[in-house]
Amino acid sequence: MPDITAAMVKVLREATGAGMMDCKKALIEADGDGERAAEILREKGLAGAAKRAGRSANQGLVDSYIHFNNTVGVLIEVNCETDFVARTPQFQGLVKDLAMQVAAANPRFVRREDVAPAVIEAERGIYRVQANESGKPAPVIEKIVDGKVEKFFADVCLLEQPFIKEPQRTVGQLVTDAIAQLGENIVVRRFARFQLGEMTERSA
Amino acid sequence: MPDITAAMVKVLREATGAGMMDCKKALIEADGDGERAAEILREKGLAGAAKRAGRSANQGLVDSYIHFNNTVGVLIEVNCETDFVARTPQFQGLVKDLAMQVAAANPRFVRREDVAPAVIEAERGIYRVQANESGKPAPVIEKIVDGKVEKFFADVCLLEQPFIKEPQRTVGQLVTDAIAQLGENIVVRRFARFQLGEMTERSA
């Protein structure tokens, strides 16, 4: 088996827009040859997700997931380009999976772009104080802080969380794979998550 | 049948905390005698909702309602005092009714206290400009504006909307009646309502 590096996978993903695992498999099949791997992905219909990502998506589904005896509930809107795709079992399953993910993993945002800069700065400040205690040199400390900020995004942003049913890929990867398979742009628009009683400490 | 005025109903409601329709029925049964009507309500276990309204409610249900082929979805949290009441079919039916109301009647707030003062002032300003065009005297104009503000609350606040299944009573009245019947304080904590595509004009 050839040595498939993360960098090779990244280049292929950016070139084809296919999912990470699909890129890795294609590279293995192509013995590490990027051109051949891209061809394999195109043959399988897995390329093109990146191109689709810019297209407007205003169809889709609003769906919910109620968990643990009605103590946790999630409402989610996921958009695609046509009502036809919205009605497919694949898309409906994706939406259910995403709602379940929100119920179980409690993200606060859809994507890192939704996190206010002030929130990120506050997190950086905390990590910097913690890292400074190690007494390591400044460039090392900045690297540690960067790493912790990435970890923070993976905790609080839905698309960066490990997918609960397959923790080896992220939720974002799950969506990218669905884009490749369904042939339409798919956008997780928004979600709401209510946990019973979480507000009663704040108001009467 | 005696002549039961709105004022008589109001006095009885404030005295007993029972629902408006229950008060009216009790007054009819008591031939307009307020004392006797209050007794009837107490006998039926319908009095006392007002006293219960202050008690803390942190149990309850989170539930959802998905409408029109997954194009509208509602998530709602309704609190009561004990898990026992939360599990009753009456409470579960109330929560379903409330979620359906939000789906159909699209309120923006739970109660008028949730509307920001700036929003109310802006509404008053619009109504005042409209009313001024009538050329009526200032005190009359203020009365017209007050009336329109009340109408605004009845449009946008869940608890002041006419209940879709029984438009002769408000949603707030429905909740008050449930408090009287179930014997626990009940609080509509919050809701979210997503309509498919309503955000796609704003963001990509």
Coordinates of C-alpha atoms in Angstrom, one line a residue:
Chain A
M1 CA 0.0 0.0 0.0
P2 CA 1.4 3.4 -1.0
D3 CA 2.1 6.0 1.7
I4 CA -0.9 8.4 1.4
T5 CA -0.2 11.6 3.3
A6 CA -2.8 14.0 4.7
A7 CA -1.3 16.7 2.3
M8 CA -2.1 14.4 -0.8
V9 CA -5.6 13.9 0.4
K10 CA -6.0 17.7 1.0
V11 CA -4.8 18.5 -2.6
L12 CA -7.2 16.0 -4.1
R13 CA -10.1 17.2 -2.0
E14 CA -9.5 20.7 -3.1
A15 CA -9.2 19.7 -6.7
T16 CA -12.3 17.5 -6.8
G17 CA -14.5 18.6 -3.8
A18 CA -15.0 14.9 -2.9
G19 CA -15.1 13.7 0.7
M20 CA -11.9 13.0 2.6
M21 CA -12.4 9.2 3.0
D22 CA -13.3 9.0 -0.7
C23 CA -10.1 10.9 -1.6
K24 CA -8.1 8.6 0.5
K25 CA -9.6 5.4 -1.0
A26 CA -9.1 6.8 -4.5
L27 CA -5.5 7.6 -3.8
I28 CA -4.9 4.1 -2.5
E29 CA -6.6 2.6 -5.5
A30 CA -4.5 4.9 -7.8
D31 CA -1.3 3.9 -5.9
G32 CA -0.7 7.5 -4.9
D33 CA -1.2 9.0 -8.4
G34 CA -3.3 12.2 -7.8
E35 CA -4.3 12.5 -11.5
R36 CA -5.5 9.0 -11.6
A37 CA -7.3 9.3 -8.2
A38 CA -9.2 12.4 -9.5
E39 CA -10.3 10.3 -12.5
I40 CA -11.5 7.5 -10.2
L41 CA -13.5 10.0 -8.2
R42 CA -15.1 11.5 -11.4
E43 CA -16.0 8.0 -12.6
K44 CA -17.7 7.3 -9.3
G45 CA -19.5 10.6 -9.4
L46 CA -17.9 11.8 -6.2
A47 CA -16.1 14.8 -7.6
G48 CA -17.6 18.3 -8.0
A49 CA -18.9 19.0 -4.5
A50 CA -16.6 22.0 -4.2
K51 CA -18.1 23.5 -7.4
R52 CA -21.6 22.8 -6.1
A53 CA -20.8 24.5 -2.8
G54 CA -21.4 28.0 -4.4
R55 CA -24.8 27.3 -5.8
S56 CA -27.9 28.7 -4.2
A57 CA -29.8 26.3 -1.9
N58 CA -33.3 27.4 -0.8
Q59 CA -35.2 24.2 -0.9
G60 CA -34.8 21.4 1.7
L61 CA -36.4 20.4 5.0
V62 CA -37.2 21.6 8.4
D63 CA -37.1 18.7 10.8
S64 CA -36.9 17.9 14.5
Y65 CA -35.5 15.3 16.9
I66 CA -36.8 14.8 20.4
H67 CA -34.6 12.9 22.8
F68 CA -34.6 11.4 26.2
N69 CA -38.3 11.4 27.1
N70 CA -38.9 14.9 25.8
T71 CA -36.1 16.5 27.8
V72 CA -34.0 17.5 24.8
G73 CA -35.3 18.8 21.5
V74 CA -33.7 20.0 18.3
L75 CA -35.1 21.9 15.4
I76 CA -33.0 22.1 12.2
E77 CA -33.2 23.6 8.7
V78 CA -31.1 22.0 6.0
N79 CA -31.2 23.4 2.5
C80 CA -30.6 21.8 -0.9
E81 CA -31.3 23.1 -4.4
T82 CA -34.5 21.2 -5.4
D83 CA -37.5 19.8 -3.8
F84 CA -36.7 16.6 -5.7
V85 CA -33.5 16.0 -3.7
A86 CA -35.3 17.2 -0.5
R87 CA -37.7 14.2 -0.9
T88 CA -35.0 11.6 -1.3
P89 CA -34.4 9.1 1.6
Q90 CA -30.7 10.0 1.6
F91 CA -31.4 13.7 2.2
Q92 CA -34.0 13.0 4.8
G93 CA -31.6 10.6 6.5
L94 CA -28.9 13.2 6.5
V95 CA -31.2 15.8 8.1
K96 CA -32.2 13.2 10.8
D97 CA -28.5 12.4 11.5
L98 CA -27.7 16.1 11.8
A99 CA -30.6 16.7 14.2
M100 CA -29.5 13.7 16.3
Q101 CA -25.9 15.0 16.3
V102 CA -27.1 18.4 17.7
A103 CA -29.2 16.6 20.3
A104 CA -26.2 14.4 21.4
A105 CA -23.2 16.6 21.0
N106 CA -24.7 20.0 21.8
P107 CA -22.9 22.4 19.4
R108 CA -23.3 26.1 19.8
F109 CA -22.8 27.2 16.2
V110 CA -23.2 25.7 12.7
R111 CA -19.7 26.8 11.5
R112 CA -16.7 28.6 12.8
E113 CA -17.6 31.7 10.8
D114 CA -20.6 32.0 13.0
V115 CA -18.5 32.4 16.2
A116 CA -18.2 36.1 17.1
P117 CA -14.5 37.3 17.0
A118 CA -14.8 38.5 20.6
V119 CA -15.7 34.9 21.7
I120 CA -12.6 33.6 19.9
E121 CA -10.4 36.3 21.4
A122 CA -11.7 35.5 24.9
E123 CA -10.9 31.8 24.3
R124 CA -7.4 32.6 23.0
G125 CA -6.8 34.8 26.1
I126 CA -7.6 31.9 28.5
Y127 CA -5.5 29.4 26.5
R128 CA -2.6 31.9 26.5
V129 CA -2.7 32.3 30.3
Q130 CA -2.7 28.5 30.7
A131 CA 0.1 28.0 28.2
N132 CA 2.3 30.8 29.7
E133 CA 2.4 28.8 32.9
S134 CA 4.4 26.1 31.0
G135 CA 7.4 28.6 30.7
K136 CA 7.9 27.6 27.0
P137 CA 9.1 30.1 24.4
A138 CA 6.6 32.5 22.8
P139 CA 6.4 30.8 19.3
V140 CA 5.7 27.5 21.0
I141 CA 3.0 29.0 23.2
E142 CA 1.3 30.5 20.1
K143 CA 1.3 27.1 18.5
I144 CA -0.3 25.6 21.6
V145 CA -2.9 28.3 21.7
D146 CA -3.7 27.8 18.0
G147 CA -4.1 24.1 18.6
K148 CA -6.5 24.7 21.5
V149 CA -8.6 27.2 19.4
E150 CA -8.9 24.4 16.8
K151 CA -10.0 22.0 19.5
F152 CA -12.6 24.7 20.7
F153 CA -14.0 24.9 17.1
A154 CA -14.2 21.1 17.0
D155 CA -16.2 21.2 20.2
V156 CA -18.7 23.9 19.6
C157 CA -19.2 24.0 15.8
L158 CA -21.5 21.4 14.4
L159 CA -19.7 21.0 11.1
E160 CA -16.3 20.4 12.8
Q161 CA -17.6 17.9 15.4
P162 CA -16.8 14.2 15.0
F163 CA -20.0 12.6 13.6
I164 CA -21.5 10.6 16.5
K165 CA -22.2 7.6 14.3
E166 CA -18.8 7.5 12.6
P167 CA -16.3 9.5 14.8
Q168 CA -13.5 9.1 12.2
R169 CA -15.1 11.7 10.0
T170 CA -16.5 15.2 10.8
V171 CA -20.1 16.3 10.3
G172 CA -18.8 18.7 7.6
Q173 CA -17.4 15.7 5.8
L174 CA -20.7 13.9 6.1
V175 CA -22.3 16.9 4.4
T176 CA -19.6 17.1 1.7
D177 CA -20.1 13.5 1.0
A178 CA -23.9 14.0 0.6
I179 CA -23.2 16.9 -1.8
A180 CA -21.1 14.6 -3.9
Q181 CA -23.6 11.8 -3.8
L182 CA -26.8 13.8 -4.3
G183 CA -25.2 16.2 -6.8
E184 CA -26.6 19.4 -5.2
N185 CA -25.3 22.0 -2.9
I186 CA -26.4 21.3 0.7
V187 CA -26.3 24.0 3.4
V188 CA -27.0 23.5 7.1
R189 CA -28.9 26.7 7.6
R190 CA -29.6 26.8 11.4
F191 CA -30.6 24.8 14.4
A192 CA -32.2 25.4 17.8
R193 CA -31.6 23.0 20.8
F194 CA -33.8 23.2 23.9
Q195 CA -32.9 21.3 27.1
L196 CA -35.6 21.0 29.7
G197 CA -35.1 23.4 32.6
E198 CA -31.9 25.0 31.4
M199 CA -33.5 28.4 31.4
T200 CA -35.4 28.2 34.7
E201 CA -32.4 29.3 36.7
R202 CA -32.3 32.5 34.8
S203 CA -36.0 33.5 34.8
A204 CA -39.1 32.6 36.8
Chain B
M1 CA -80.5 33.6 31.7
P2 CA -78.9 36.5 33.8
D3 CA -76.9 39.2 32.1
I4 CA -73.3 38.2 32.7
T5 CA -71.0 41.2 31.9
A6 CA -67.4 41.0 31.0
A7 CA -66.6 43.0 34.1
M8 CA -68.3 40.3 36.3
V9 CA -66.2 37.6 34.6
K10 CA -63.1 39.7 35.1
V11 CA -63.7 40.1 38.9
L12 CA -64.4 36.4 39.3
R13 CA -61.3 35.5 37.4
E14 CA -59.1 37.7 39.5
A15 CA -60.7 36.4 42.7
T16 CA -60.4 32.7 41.7
G17 CA -57.7 32.4 39.0
A18 CA -60.1 30.2 37.0
G19 CA -60.4 30.3 33.2
M20 CA -62.6 32.9 31.6
M21 CA -65.1 30.4 30.1
D22 CA -65.3 28.5 33.4
C23 CA -66.0 31.8 35.2
K24 CA -68.8 32.7 32.7
K25 CA -70.4 29.3 33.1
A26 CA -70.2 29.5 36.9
L27 CA -71.8 32.9 36.9
I28 CA -74.6 31.6 34.7
E29 CA -75.1 28.7 37.0
A30 CA -75.1 31.0 40.0
D31 CA -77.6 33.3 38.3
G32 CA -75.0 36.2 38.4
D33 CA -74.1 35.8 42.1
G34 CA -70.3 36.2 42.3
E35 CA -69.9 34.6 45.7
R36 CA -71.9 31.6 44.7
A37 CA -70.0 31.4 41.4
A38 CA -66.7 31.4 43.2
E39 CA -68.0 28.5 45.4
I40 CA -69.0 26.5 42.3
L41 CA -65.5 27.0 40.8
R42 CA -63.9 25.8 44.1
E43 CA -66.1 22.8 44.2
K44 CA -65.1 21.9 40.6
G45 CA -61.4 22.4 41.5
L46 CA -61.1 25.2 39.0
A47 CA -60.1 28.0 41.4
G48 CA -56.6 28.7 42.5
A49 CA -54.8 29.1 39.2
A50 CA -53.7 32.6 40.1
K51 CA -52.1 31.4 43.4
R52 CA -50.3 28.7 41.5
A53 CA -48.9 31.1 38.9
G54 CA -46.1 32.2 41.3
R55 CA -44.8 28.7 42.0
S56 CA -41.6 27.5 40.4
A57 CA -41.9 25.3 37.3
N58 CA -38.8 23.5 36.1
Q59 CA -40.2 20.2 34.9
G60 CA -42.3 19.7 31.8
L61 CA -41.7 18.8 28.1
V62 CA -39.7 19.9 25.1
D63 CA -41.7 19.0 22.0
S64 CA -41.9 19.8 18.3
Y65 CA -44.4 20.1 15.6
I66 CA -43.6 19.7 11.9
H67 CA -46.1 21.1 9.4
F68 CA -46.8 21.3 5.7
N69 CA -44.4 18.6 4.4
N70 CA -41.4 19.7 6.5
T71 CA -41.6 23.3 5.4
V72 CA -42.5 24.7 8.9
G73 CA -41.2 23.4 12.2
V74 CA -41.7 24.4 15.8
L75 CA -39.7 23.6 18.9
I76 CA -41.3 24.4 22.3
E77 CA -40.5 24.1 26.0
V78 CA -43.4 24.2 28.4
N79 CA -42.7 23.8 32.1
C80 CA -44.8 22.5 35.0
E81 CA -43.9 21.7 38.6
T82 CA -43.6 17.9 38.5
D83 CA -42.7 15.1 36.1
F84 CA -45.9 13.4 37.1
V85 CA -48.0 16.2 35.5
A86 CA -45.6 16.4 32.6
R87 CA -46.5 12.8 31.8
T88 CA -50.3 13.3 31.8
P89 CA -52.1 13.2 28.5
Q90 CA -53.7 16.6 29.3
F91 CA -50.3 18.3 29.6
Q92 CA -48.9 16.5 26.6
G93 CA -52.0 17.6 24.6
L94 CA -51.5 21.2 25.8
V95 CA -47.9 21.2 24.6
K96 CA -48.9 19.8 21.2
D97 CA -51.7 22.4 20.9
L98 CA -49.2 25.2 21.8
A99 CA -46.7 24.0 19.2
M100 CA -49.4 23.8 16.6
Q101 CA -50.5 27.3 17.4
V102 CA -47.0 28.6 16.9
A103 CA -46.7 26.8 13.6
A104 CA -50.1 28.1 12.3
A105 CA -50.2 31.6 13.8
N106 CA -46.5 32.6 13.7
P107 CA -46.2 34.6 17.0
R108 CA -42.9 36.4 17.5
F109 CA -42.9 36.4 21.3
V110 CA -44.3 34.3 24.2
R111 CA -45.8 37.3 26.2
R112 CA -46.0 41.0 25.9
E113 CA -43.3 41.4 28.5
D114 CA -40.9 39.9 26.0
V115 CA -41.4 42.7 23.5
A116 CA -38.6 45.2 23.7
P117 CA -39.8 48.7 24.7
A118 CA -38.2 50.2 21.5
V119 CA -40.4 47.9 19.4
I120 CA -43.5 49.0 21.1
E121 CA -42.5 52.6 20.8
A122 CA -41.9 52.2 17.1
E123 CA -45.4 50.6 16.7
R124 CA -47.0 53.5 18.6
G125 CA -45.2 56.0 16.4
I126 CA -46.6 54.4 13.2
Y127 CA -50.1 54.2 14.7
R128 CA -50.0 57.8 15.9
V129 CA -49.0 59.1 12.4
Q130 CA -51.9 57.1 10.9
A131 CA -54.4 58.3 13.5
N132 CA -53.3 61.9 13.2
E133 CA -54.5 61.9 9.6
S134 CA -58.0 61.5 10.9
G135 CA -57.9 65.0 12.3
K136 CA -59.5 63.8 15.6
P137 CA -58.7 65.4 19.0
A138 CA -55.5 64.3 20.8
P139 CA -57.2 62.2 23.6
V140 CA -59.2 60.3 21.0
I141 CA -56.0 59.7 19.0
E142 CA -54.2 58.3 22.0
K143 CA -57.2 55.9 22.6
I144 CA -57.0 54.8 19.0
V145 CA -53.2 54.2 19.4
D146 CA -53.7 52.3 22.6
G147 CA -56.3 50.1 20.8
K148 CA -53.9 49.4 18.0
V149 CA -51.1 48.5 20.3
E150 CA -53.4 46.0 22.0
K151 CA -54.2 44.5 18.6
F152 CA -50.4 44.3 17.9
F153 CA -49.9 42.3 21.1
A154 CA -52.7 40.0 20.1
D155 CA -51.0 39.4 16.8
V156 CA -47.4 38.8 17.8
C157 CA -47.6 37.4 21.4
L158 CA -48.5 33.7 21.6
L159 CA -50.4 34.0 24.9
E160 CA -52.6 36.8 23.6
Q161 CA -53.4 35.2 20.3
P162 CA -56.9 33.6 19.7
F163 CA -56.4 29.8 20.1
I164 CA -56.7 28.4 16.6
K165 CA -58.9 25.5 17.7
E166 CA -61.2 27.7 19.8
P167 CA -60.9 31.3 18.7
Q168 CA -63.3 32.5 21.4
R169 CA -60.5 32.1 24.0
T170 CA -56.9 33.2 24.0
V171 CA -53.9 30.9 24.2
G172 CA -53.2 32.4 27.7
Q173 CA -56.7 31.4 28.7
L174 CA -56.0 27.9 27.5
V175 CA -52.9 27.8 29.7
T176 CA -54.8 29.2 32.7
D177 CA -57.5 26.6 32.3
A178 CA -54.8 23.9 32.2
I179 CA -53.3 25.3 35.4
A180 CA -56.7 25.1 37.1
Q181 CA -57.3 21.6 35.8
L182 CA -53.9 20.1 36.5
G183 CA -53.3 21.9 39.8
E184 CA -49.8 23.1 38.9
N185 CA -48.2 26.2 37.6
I186 CA -47.5 26.0 33.9
V187 CA -45.1 28.3 32.1
V188 CA -44.6 28.5 28.3
R189 CA -40.8 29.0 28.5
R190 CA -39.8 29.5 24.9
F191 CA -40.3 28.5 21.3
A192 CA -38.4 28.5 18.0
R193 CA -40.2 28.5 14.6
F194 CA -38.3 27.7 11.4
Q195 CA -39.9 28.3 8.0
L196 CA -38.1 26.7 5.0
G197 CA -36.1 29.3 3.0
E198 CA -37.0 32.3 5.1
M199 CA -33.3 33.0 5.7
T200 CA -31.9 32.3 2.3
E201 CA -32.6 35.8 1.1
R202 CA -30.4 37.2 3.8
S203 CA -27.4 34.8 3.6
A204 CA -25.9 32.4 1.0

